[in-house]
């Protein structure tokens, strides 16, 4: 029997959009909330590519979790990685950065761990083709992008120079399209007349996509508009291709006819596919929950797991009605889970309504003054789409400083093509957040 003095313990795994909105929904509840995340910051993932390309700084897209939740006296933040769940004992097992173990008891568990980059069974590709899911990834990509131009300037021969000035991106979703557009703007405008040996505008950007369209989720009309804009920028689209090998000097792809082609490129970036982190499989084993091919956990309409009404799975890692992995889905599902716990604590006996996602649209930025936006039946592109994209991202950036800083940075970049955040380390790499796959 619970001690009436002890508040109900709520553990939230993950400090992304879903975890943050769940914690905020519980701010006035008589519960003790623990947010556990392997990183000490909340990251605005949709703008990672702008950090990677030098428009925004790390501080403009990432805020310390403790600062974001400082006005929530019932919320505590722990820097640790959740490794396992004991559903019977209601314990979350976690590992501190120094390897020390933690045990977090819970009465309610909200899982909001998101997804990580997937290489479709070829994790060896990650060494040569970084993904973009974390702040470390963005800084690694920034280093590779700007370093490539520096290496081309001192290349020994024309062939090596061509390889350094060739950038290959795998995946034609929003991240791939946005990053491809940014690289072309860097090459054609930002670095214009900065080099003496090379012409940065001659850089090639190759975008490989397995389907017949880029931005396929936006519908055929916007997909065609996006493809036309990319081609006008000089991006070379290779649709209907699958990557079969990635190395330090390029990648190999196979088209639908079975023809294999090798492309020489010293910079390969991976923006295709996601998979659930290991904690999702651990939770599935502990509860008997089912997972889809990407590892997402199937949930009931109220986001709980069958037989475990105290566990709710939210955001990208949940599988429900084919909902997309969008920030808006994470925000709404996290808030829903937090409210459900709050209502239970308040003793409301009425069964909560099933979770319903309100589609507020999707947006992808391609280049200055060009974006595509899908909001229900409303499809926008070009300058109007860009203004809507701008409003959406300003509205959802966390913190006044982030919003003001982003607006100022965008104003400078859009007006002058200058990018203030071009600093990078020339030797070594940024530590990777992705652990090696256990076999």
Coordinates of C-alpha atoms in Angstrom, one line a residue:
X1 CA 0.0 0.0 0.0
X2 CA 1.4 3.4 -1.0
X3 CA 2.4 5.8 1.8
X4 CA 0.1 8.8 1.4
X5 CA 3.1 11.2 2.1
X6 CA 5.2 9.8 -0.8
X7 CA 4.3 11.4 -4.1
X8 CA 3.6 9.2 -7.1
X9 CA 6.8 8.5 -9.0
X10 CA 6.9 9.2 -12.7
X11 CA 9.9 8.3 -14.8
X12 CA 10.3 9.7 -18.3
X13 CA 12.9 8.2 -20.5
X14 CA 14.1 10.8 -23.0
X15 CA 14.3 14.5 -23.0
X16 CA 13.2 15.1 -26.6
X17 CA 10.0 16.7 -27.7
X18 CA 7.8 13.9 -26.3
X19 CA 9.6 13.7 -22.9
X20 CA 9.7 17.5 -22.6
X21 CA 5.9 17.9 -23.3
X22 CA 5.1 15.0 -20.9
X23 CA 7.1 16.7 -18.1
X24 CA 5.4 20.0 -18.8
X25 CA 2.0 18.5 -18.6
X26 CA 2.8 17.2 -15.1
X27 CA 4.2 20.5 -13.7
X28 CA 1.3 21.2 -11.4
X29 CA 0.6 17.6 -10.4
X30 CA 1.5 16.1 -7.0
X31 CA 4.0 13.7 -8.5
X32 CA 7.8 13.3 -8.5
X33 CA 9.0 13.4 -12.1
X34 CA 12.4 12.1 -13.1
X35 CA 13.6 12.8 -16.7
X36 CA 16.5 10.5 -17.6
X37 CA 18.4 11.1 -20.8
X38 CA 21.9 10.3 -22.1
X39 CA 22.3 13.9 -23.0
X40 CA 21.9 16.9 -20.7
X41 CA 20.2 19.0 -23.4
X42 CA 16.9 19.2 -25.2
X43 CA 17.6 19.3 -29.0
X44 CA 15.5 21.0 -31.7
X45 CA 16.2 18.2 -34.2
X46 CA 14.4 19.7 -37.2
X47 CA 17.2 22.4 -37.4
X48 CA 20.2 20.1 -37.0
X49 CA 21.1 20.6 -40.7
X50 CA 21.4 24.4 -40.1
X51 CA 23.9 23.8 -37.3
X52 CA 25.7 21.4 -39.6
X53 CA 25.8 23.9 -42.4
X54 CA 27.0 26.8 -40.3
X55 CA 23.8 29.0 -40.1
X56 CA 22.9 28.3 -36.4
X57 CA 25.1 27.6 -33.4
X58 CA 24.7 24.7 -31.1
X59 CA 23.2 26.9 -28.4
X60 CA 20.5 28.1 -30.7
X61 CA 19.1 24.6 -31.3
X62 CA 20.0 22.9 -27.9
X63 CA 19.0 24.1 -24.4
X64 CA 20.0 22.4 -21.1
X65 CA 17.2 20.3 -19.9
X66 CA 17.6 21.6 -16.4
X67 CA 17.2 25.2 -17.6
X68 CA 14.1 24.3 -19.7
X69 CA 12.5 22.6 -16.7
X70 CA 13.9 24.9 -14.0
X71 CA 10.4 26.3 -13.2
X72 CA 9.0 22.8 -12.6
X73 CA 10.0 22.1 -8.9
X74 CA 8.6 18.5 -9.1
X75 CA 10.9 17.6 -12.0
X76 CA 14.4 16.2 -11.7
X77 CA 16.8 15.6 -14.5
X78 CA 19.4 12.8 -14.6
X79 CA 22.2 12.3 -17.1
X80 CA 22.2 8.6 -17.8
X81 CA 21.2 6.1 -20.4
X82 CA 18.3 3.8 -19.7
X83 CA 19.4 0.2 -20.5
X84 CA 16.6 -2.0 -19.2
X85 CA 13.2 -2.1 -17.6
X86 CA 12.0 -4.5 -15.0
X87 CA 8.2 -4.4 -15.5
X88 CA 7.4 -6.6 -12.6
X89 CA 9.5 -4.7 -10.0
X90 CA 8.7 -1.4 -11.8
X91 CA 12.3 -0.4 -12.1
X92 CA 14.3 1.4 -14.9
X93 CA 17.9 0.4 -15.0
X94 CA 20.2 3.1 -16.2
X95 CA 24.0 3.7 -16.8
X96 CA 25.8 6.9 -15.8
X97 CA 28.4 8.3 -18.2
X98 CA 31.2 6.9 -16.0
X99 CA 29.6 3.4 -16.1
X100 CA 28.0 3.5 -12.8
X101 CA 24.6 1.9 -12.4
X102 CA 21.3 3.5 -11.4
X103 CA 17.9 2.0 -10.5
X104 CA 14.9 4.3 -10.9
X105 CA 11.7 3.0 -9.3
X106 CA 8.5 4.2 -10.9
X107 CA 4.7 4.1 -10.5
X108 CA 4.2 5.4 -14.1
X109 CA 6.7 5.1 -16.9
X110 CA 6.6 7.3 -20.0
X111 CA 9.0 6.1 -22.8
X112 CA 10.0 8.9 -25.1
X113 CA 13.4 7.7 -26.5
X114 CA 12.9 8.6 -30.1
X115 CA 14.7 6.8 -32.9
X116 CA 18.3 6.7 -34.1
X117 CA 19.9 6.4 -37.6
X118 CA 19.5 3.1 -39.4
X119 CA 22.0 1.8 -41.9
X120 CA 19.7 -1.2 -42.8
X121 CA 22.1 -3.8 -41.4
X122 CA 25.3 -2.1 -42.6
X123 CA 26.5 -0.3 -39.5
X124 CA 30.0 -0.3 -41.0
X125 CA 28.8 2.5 -43.3
X126 CA 28.6 4.9 -40.3
X127 CA 32.4 5.3 -40.2
X128 CA 32.4 6.9 -43.7
X129 CA 28.8 8.2 -43.9
X130 CA 27.6 9.9 -40.7
X131 CA 23.9 10.3 -40.0
X132 CA 22.3 13.4 -38.5
X133 CA 20.3 12.6 -35.4
X134 CA 22.4 14.2 -32.6
X135 CA 24.3 17.4 -31.9
X136 CA 27.6 15.4 -32.3
X137 CA 26.4 14.3 -35.7
X138 CA 25.8 17.9 -36.8
X139 CA 29.2 19.0 -35.7
X140 CA 30.9 16.1 -37.4
X141 CA 29.1 16.9 -40.6
X142 CA 30.1 20.6 -40.3
X143 CA 33.7 19.5 -40.0
X144 CA 33.5 17.2 -43.0
X145 CA 31.8 19.8 -45.2
X146 CA 34.1 22.7 -44.7
X147 CA 37.2 20.5 -44.4
X148 CA 36.4 19.1 -47.9
X149 CA 36.8 22.5 -49.5
X150 CA 40.1 23.1 -47.6
X151 CA 41.4 19.7 -48.8
X152 CA 40.4 20.4 -52.4
X153 CA 42.4 23.7 -52.3
X154 CA 45.6 21.7 -51.6
X155 CA 44.8 18.5 -53.6
X156 CA 47.7 16.9 -55.4
X157 CA 45.9 16.5 -58.7
X158 CA 42.6 17.2 -60.5
X159 CA 41.1 13.8 -59.7
X160 CA 41.6 14.2 -56.0
X161 CA 40.2 17.7 -56.2
X162 CA 37.1 16.4 -57.9
X163 CA 36.6 13.8 -55.2
X164 CA 36.9 16.4 -52.4
X165 CA 34.4 18.7 -54.3
X166 CA 31.8 15.9 -54.6
X167 CA 29.3 15.5 -51.9
X168 CA 27.0 12.4 -51.8
X169 CA 23.8 12.3 -49.7
X170 CA 21.8 9.1 -49.2
X171 CA 18.1 9.6 -48.6
X172 CA 15.7 12.0 -50.2
X173 CA 13.5 12.8 -47.2
X174 CA 13.4 16.3 -45.6
X175 CA 16.8 16.0 -44.0
X176 CA 18.5 14.9 -47.3
X177 CA 16.7 17.6 -49.3
X178 CA 17.5 20.3 -46.8
X179 CA 21.1 19.4 -46.5
X180 CA 21.6 19.1 -50.3
X181 CA 20.2 22.6 -50.7
X182 CA 22.5 23.9 -48.0
X183 CA 25.6 22.4 -49.5
X184 CA 24.8 24.0 -52.9
X185 CA 24.3 27.4 -51.2
X186 CA 27.6 27.0 -49.3
X187 CA 29.4 26.2 -52.5
X188 CA 27.8 28.8 -54.7
X189 CA 27.4 31.7 -52.3
X190 CA 29.0 31.4 -48.9
X191 CA 32.5 30.4 -50.1
X192 CA 32.3 32.4 -53.3
X193 CA 35.8 34.1 -54.0
X194 CA 37.3 32.8 -50.7
X195 CA 39.6 30.3 -52.4
X196 CA 42.5 30.9 -54.9
X197 CA 42.9 27.4 -56.5
X198 CA 39.4 26.0 -56.6
X199 CA 36.1 27.3 -57.7
X200 CA 33.8 26.3 -54.9
X201 CA 30.7 26.7 -57.1
X202 CA 31.9 23.7 -59.2
X203 CA 31.2 21.4 -56.3
X204 CA 28.9 18.5 -57.2
X205 CA 26.0 17.5 -54.9
X206 CA 24.6 14.0 -55.5
X207 CA 21.3 12.9 -53.9
X208 CA 20.4 9.2 -53.9
X209 CA 16.9 8.1 -53.1
X210 CA 15.5 4.6 -53.4
X211 CA 12.0 5.7 -54.4
X212 CA 10.9 7.6 -57.5
X213 CA 10.5 11.0 -55.7
X214 CA 12.2 13.1 -53.1
X215 CA 9.9 14.2 -50.2
X216 CA 7.5 11.5 -51.2
X217 CA 5.5 12.0 -48.0
X218 CA 4.6 15.5 -49.2
X219 CA 2.6 14.2 -52.2
X220 CA 3.4 14.2 -55.9
X221 CA 2.8 17.9 -56.5
X222 CA 5.2 19.2 -53.8
X223 CA 7.6 16.4 -54.6
X224 CA 7.9 17.6 -58.2
X225 CA 8.3 21.2 -57.1
X226 CA 11.1 20.2 -54.7
X227 CA 12.8 18.2 -57.3
X228 CA 12.6 21.0 -59.8
X229 CA 14.1 23.5 -57.2
X230 CA 16.9 21.1 -56.3
X231 CA 17.8 20.6 -60.0
X232 CA 17.8 24.4 -60.5
X233 CA 20.3 24.7 -57.7
X234 CA 22.6 22.1 -59.4
X235 CA 21.8 19.1 -57.2
X236 CA 22.0 15.8 -59.2
X237 CA 19.1 13.5 -58.3
X238 CA 19.6 9.8 -58.6
X239 CA 16.2 8.3 -58.0
X240 CA 15.3 4.6 -57.7
X241 CA 18.8 3.7 -56.5
X242 CA 20.0 1.6 -53.5
X243 CA 23.4 2.0 -51.9
X244 CA 25.3 -1.2 -51.7
X245 CA 28.7 0.0 -50.4
X246 CA 30.2 3.0 -48.8
X247 CA 33.9 3.7 -48.4
X248 CA 36.4 6.5 -47.7
X249 CA 36.5 7.5 -51.4
X250 CA 32.9 7.1 -52.4
X251 CA 29.9 4.8 -52.7
X252 CA 28.4 2.2 -54.9
X253 CA 24.7 2.2 -55.9
X254 CA 22.5 -0.2 -57.8
X255 CA 19.5 0.9 -59.9
X256 CA 16.3 -1.0 -60.6
X257 CA 17.7 -2.6 -63.7
X258 CA 20.5 -4.1 -61.5
X259 CA 23.2 -1.9 -62.9
X260 CA 25.9 -1.1 -60.4
X261 CA 27.7 2.3 -60.5
X262 CA 30.6 3.6 -58.4
X263 CA 30.7 7.3 -57.5
X264 CA 33.9 8.9 -56.3
X265 CA 33.2 11.3 -53.4
X266 CA 35.2 12.1 -50.2
X267 CA 32.1 13.2 -48.3
X268 CA 29.2 10.9 -48.0
X269 CA 26.3 11.8 -45.6
X270 CA 23.5 9.4 -44.6
X271 CA 20.0 10.7 -44.1
X272 CA 18.0 7.5 -44.9
X273 CA 16.2 5.3 -42.4
X274 CA 15.7 5.2 -38.7
X275 CA 15.5 2.4 -36.1
X276 CA 14.6 2.2 -32.4
X277 CA 17.4 2.3 -29.8
X278 CA 18.2 -0.8 -27.7
X279 CA 16.0 0.2 -24.8
X280 CA 12.9 -0.3 -27.0
X281 CA 13.8 -4.0 -27.5
X282 CA 14.5 -4.3 -23.8
X283 CA 11.1 -2.9 -23.0
X284 CA 9.4 -5.2 -25.5
X285 CA 11.1 -8.2 -23.9
X286 CA 10.1 -7.1 -20.4
X287 CA 6.4 -6.5 -21.3
X288 CA 5.7 -8.8 -24.2
X289 CA 5.0 -5.8 -26.5
X290 CA 5.4 -6.2 -30.2
X291 CA 7.7 -4.2 -32.4
X292 CA 7.6 -3.4 -36.1
X293 CA 10.5 -3.8 -38.5
X294 CA 12.1 -0.6 -37.4
X295 CA 11.7 -1.5 -33.7
X296 CA 8.8 0.8 -32.9
X297 CA 6.6 -0.5 -30.1
X298 CA 2.9 -1.2 -30.8
X299 CA 0.7 0.7 -28.4
X300 CA -3.0 0.8 -27.5
X301 CA -5.1 3.8 -28.4
X302 CA -4.3 5.4 -25.0
X303 CA -0.6 4.8 -25.7
X304 CA -0.3 2.2 -23.0
X305 CA 1.1 -1.3 -23.5
X306 CA -1.2 -4.4 -23.2
X307 CA -1.3 -5.6 -19.7
X308 CA 0.7 -2.6 -18.5
X309 CA -1.5 0.5 -18.0
X310 CA 1.3 2.1 -16.1
X311 CA 3.6 2.2 -19.1
X312 CA 3.0 4.7 -22.0
X313 CA 5.1 4.9 -25.2
X314 CA 5.2 8.2 -27.0
X315 CA 6.8 9.9 -30.0
X316 CA 8.8 8.4 -32.8
X317 CA 9.3 5.1 -31.0
X318 CA 5.6 4.3 -30.7
X319 CA 3.7 2.5 -33.5
X320 CA 0.1 3.6 -33.8
X321 CA -2.1 4.1 -36.9
X322 CA 1.0 4.6 -39.1
X323 CA 1.7 8.0 -37.5
X324 CA 4.8 9.7 -39.0
X325 CA 7.9 10.4 -37.1
X326 CA 7.4 14.1 -36.8
X327 CA 8.1 16.6 -34.0
X328 CA 4.4 17.4 -33.8
X329 CA 3.5 13.8 -33.2
X330 CA 6.0 13.6 -30.4
X331 CA 4.8 16.8 -28.8
X332 CA 1.1 15.9 -28.9
X333 CA 1.7 12.3 -27.7
X334 CA 4.0 13.4 -24.9
X335 CA 1.5 16.0 -23.7
X336 CA -1.3 13.4 -23.9
X337 CA 0.7 10.8 -21.8
X338 CA 1.5 13.5 -19.2
X339 CA -2.1 14.5 -18.9
X340 CA -3.2 10.9 -18.6
X341 CA -1.0 10.4 -15.6
X342 CA -2.2 13.7 -14.1
X343 CA -5.8 12.7 -14.5
X344 CA -5.1 9.4 -12.8
X345 CA -3.4 11.1 -9.9
X346 CA -6.4 13.4 -9.6
X347 CA -8.6 10.4 -9.3
X348 CA -10.6 10.9 -12.5
X349 CA -12.5 7.7 -13.1
X350 CA -13.6 8.4 -16.6
X351 CA -11.6 6.5 -19.2
X352 CA -9.4 8.8 -21.3
X353 CA -10.3 9.3 -24.9
X354 CA -8.0 7.6 -27.4
X355 CA -5.0 9.6 -28.5
X356 CA -5.9 11.6 -31.7
X357 CA -3.2 13.3 -33.7
X358 CA -4.0 16.8 -35.1
X359 CA -2.0 17.1 -38.3
X360 CA -0.5 20.6 -38.2
X361 CA 1.5 20.0 -41.4
X362 CA 5.0 19.3 -42.6
X363 CA 7.6 21.6 -43.9
X364 CA 11.0 21.3 -45.6
X365 CA 13.4 24.2 -46.3
X366 CA 15.3 23.8 -49.6
X367 CA 17.2 27.1 -50.1
X368 CA 16.8 30.9 -49.5
X369 CA 13.2 31.8 -50.3
X370 CA 12.2 28.3 -51.2
X371 CA 10.4 25.8 -49.0
X372 CA 7.6 23.3 -49.3
X373 CA 4.8 23.1 -46.7
X374 CA 1.9 20.6 -46.5
X375 CA -0.9 21.5 -44.1
X376 CA -3.8 19.2 -44.8
X377 CA -5.3 20.1 -48.1
X378 CA -3.1 23.2 -48.3
X379 CA 0.1 22.8 -50.2
X380 CA 2.5 25.7 -50.4
X381 CA 5.9 26.1 -52.1
X382 CA 8.3 28.8 -53.1
X383 CA 8.5 32.1 -51.2
X384 CA 5.1 31.7 -49.5
X385 CA 6.1 28.2 -48.3
X386 CA 9.3 29.7 -47.0
X387 CA 7.5 32.3 -44.9
X388 CA 5.3 29.6 -43.4
X389 CA 8.3 27.5 -42.7
X390 CA 10.0 30.4 -40.9
X391 CA 6.9 31.1 -38.7
X392 CA 6.6 27.4 -37.7
X393 CA 10.2 27.1 -36.6
X394 CA 10.3 30.3 -34.7
X395 CA 7.1 29.3 -32.9
X396 CA 8.5 26.0 -31.7
X397 CA 12.1 26.9 -30.8
X398 CA 12.6 26.5 -27.1
X399 CA 13.5 29.6 -25.2
X400 CA 13.5 33.3 -26.0
X401 CA 17.2 33.4 -26.6
X402 CA 17.0 30.6 -29.1
X403 CA 14.2 32.3 -31.0
X404 CA 15.9 35.7 -31.1
X405 CA 19.3 34.3 -32.0
X406 CA 17.9 32.2 -34.7
X407 CA 16.0 35.1 -36.3
X408 CA 19.1 37.2 -36.3
X409 CA 21.2 34.4 -37.7
X410 CA 18.6 33.8 -40.4
X411 CA 18.5 37.5 -41.3
X412 CA 22.2 37.7 -41.8
X413 CA 22.4 34.5 -43.8
X414 CA 19.4 35.3 -46.0
X415 CA 20.6 38.8 -46.7
X416 CA 24.3 38.2 -47.2
X417 CA 24.9 34.4 -47.6
X418 CA 27.4 34.7 -44.7
X419 CA 27.5 31.9 -42.2
X420 CA 28.9 32.8 -38.8
X421 CA 29.1 29.2 -37.4
X422 CA 31.9 27.7 -39.6
X423 CA 34.4 26.8 -37.0
X424 CA 35.5 23.1 -37.0
X425 CA 38.3 20.9 -35.8
X426 CA 40.6 19.7 -38.5
X427 CA 42.0 16.6 -36.9
X428 CA 40.2 13.7 -35.4
X429 CA 36.4 13.3 -35.3
X430 CA 33.6 14.2 -33.1
X431 CA 32.8 11.3 -30.7
X432 CA 29.9 9.3 -32.0
X433 CA 26.7 8.8 -29.9
X434 CA 25.9 5.6 -31.7
X435 CA 27.2 2.6 -29.8
X436 CA 28.5 -0.5 -31.8
X437 CA 25.8 -3.1 -32.5
X438 CA 26.0 -6.0 -30.1
X439 CA 26.0 -9.4 -31.8

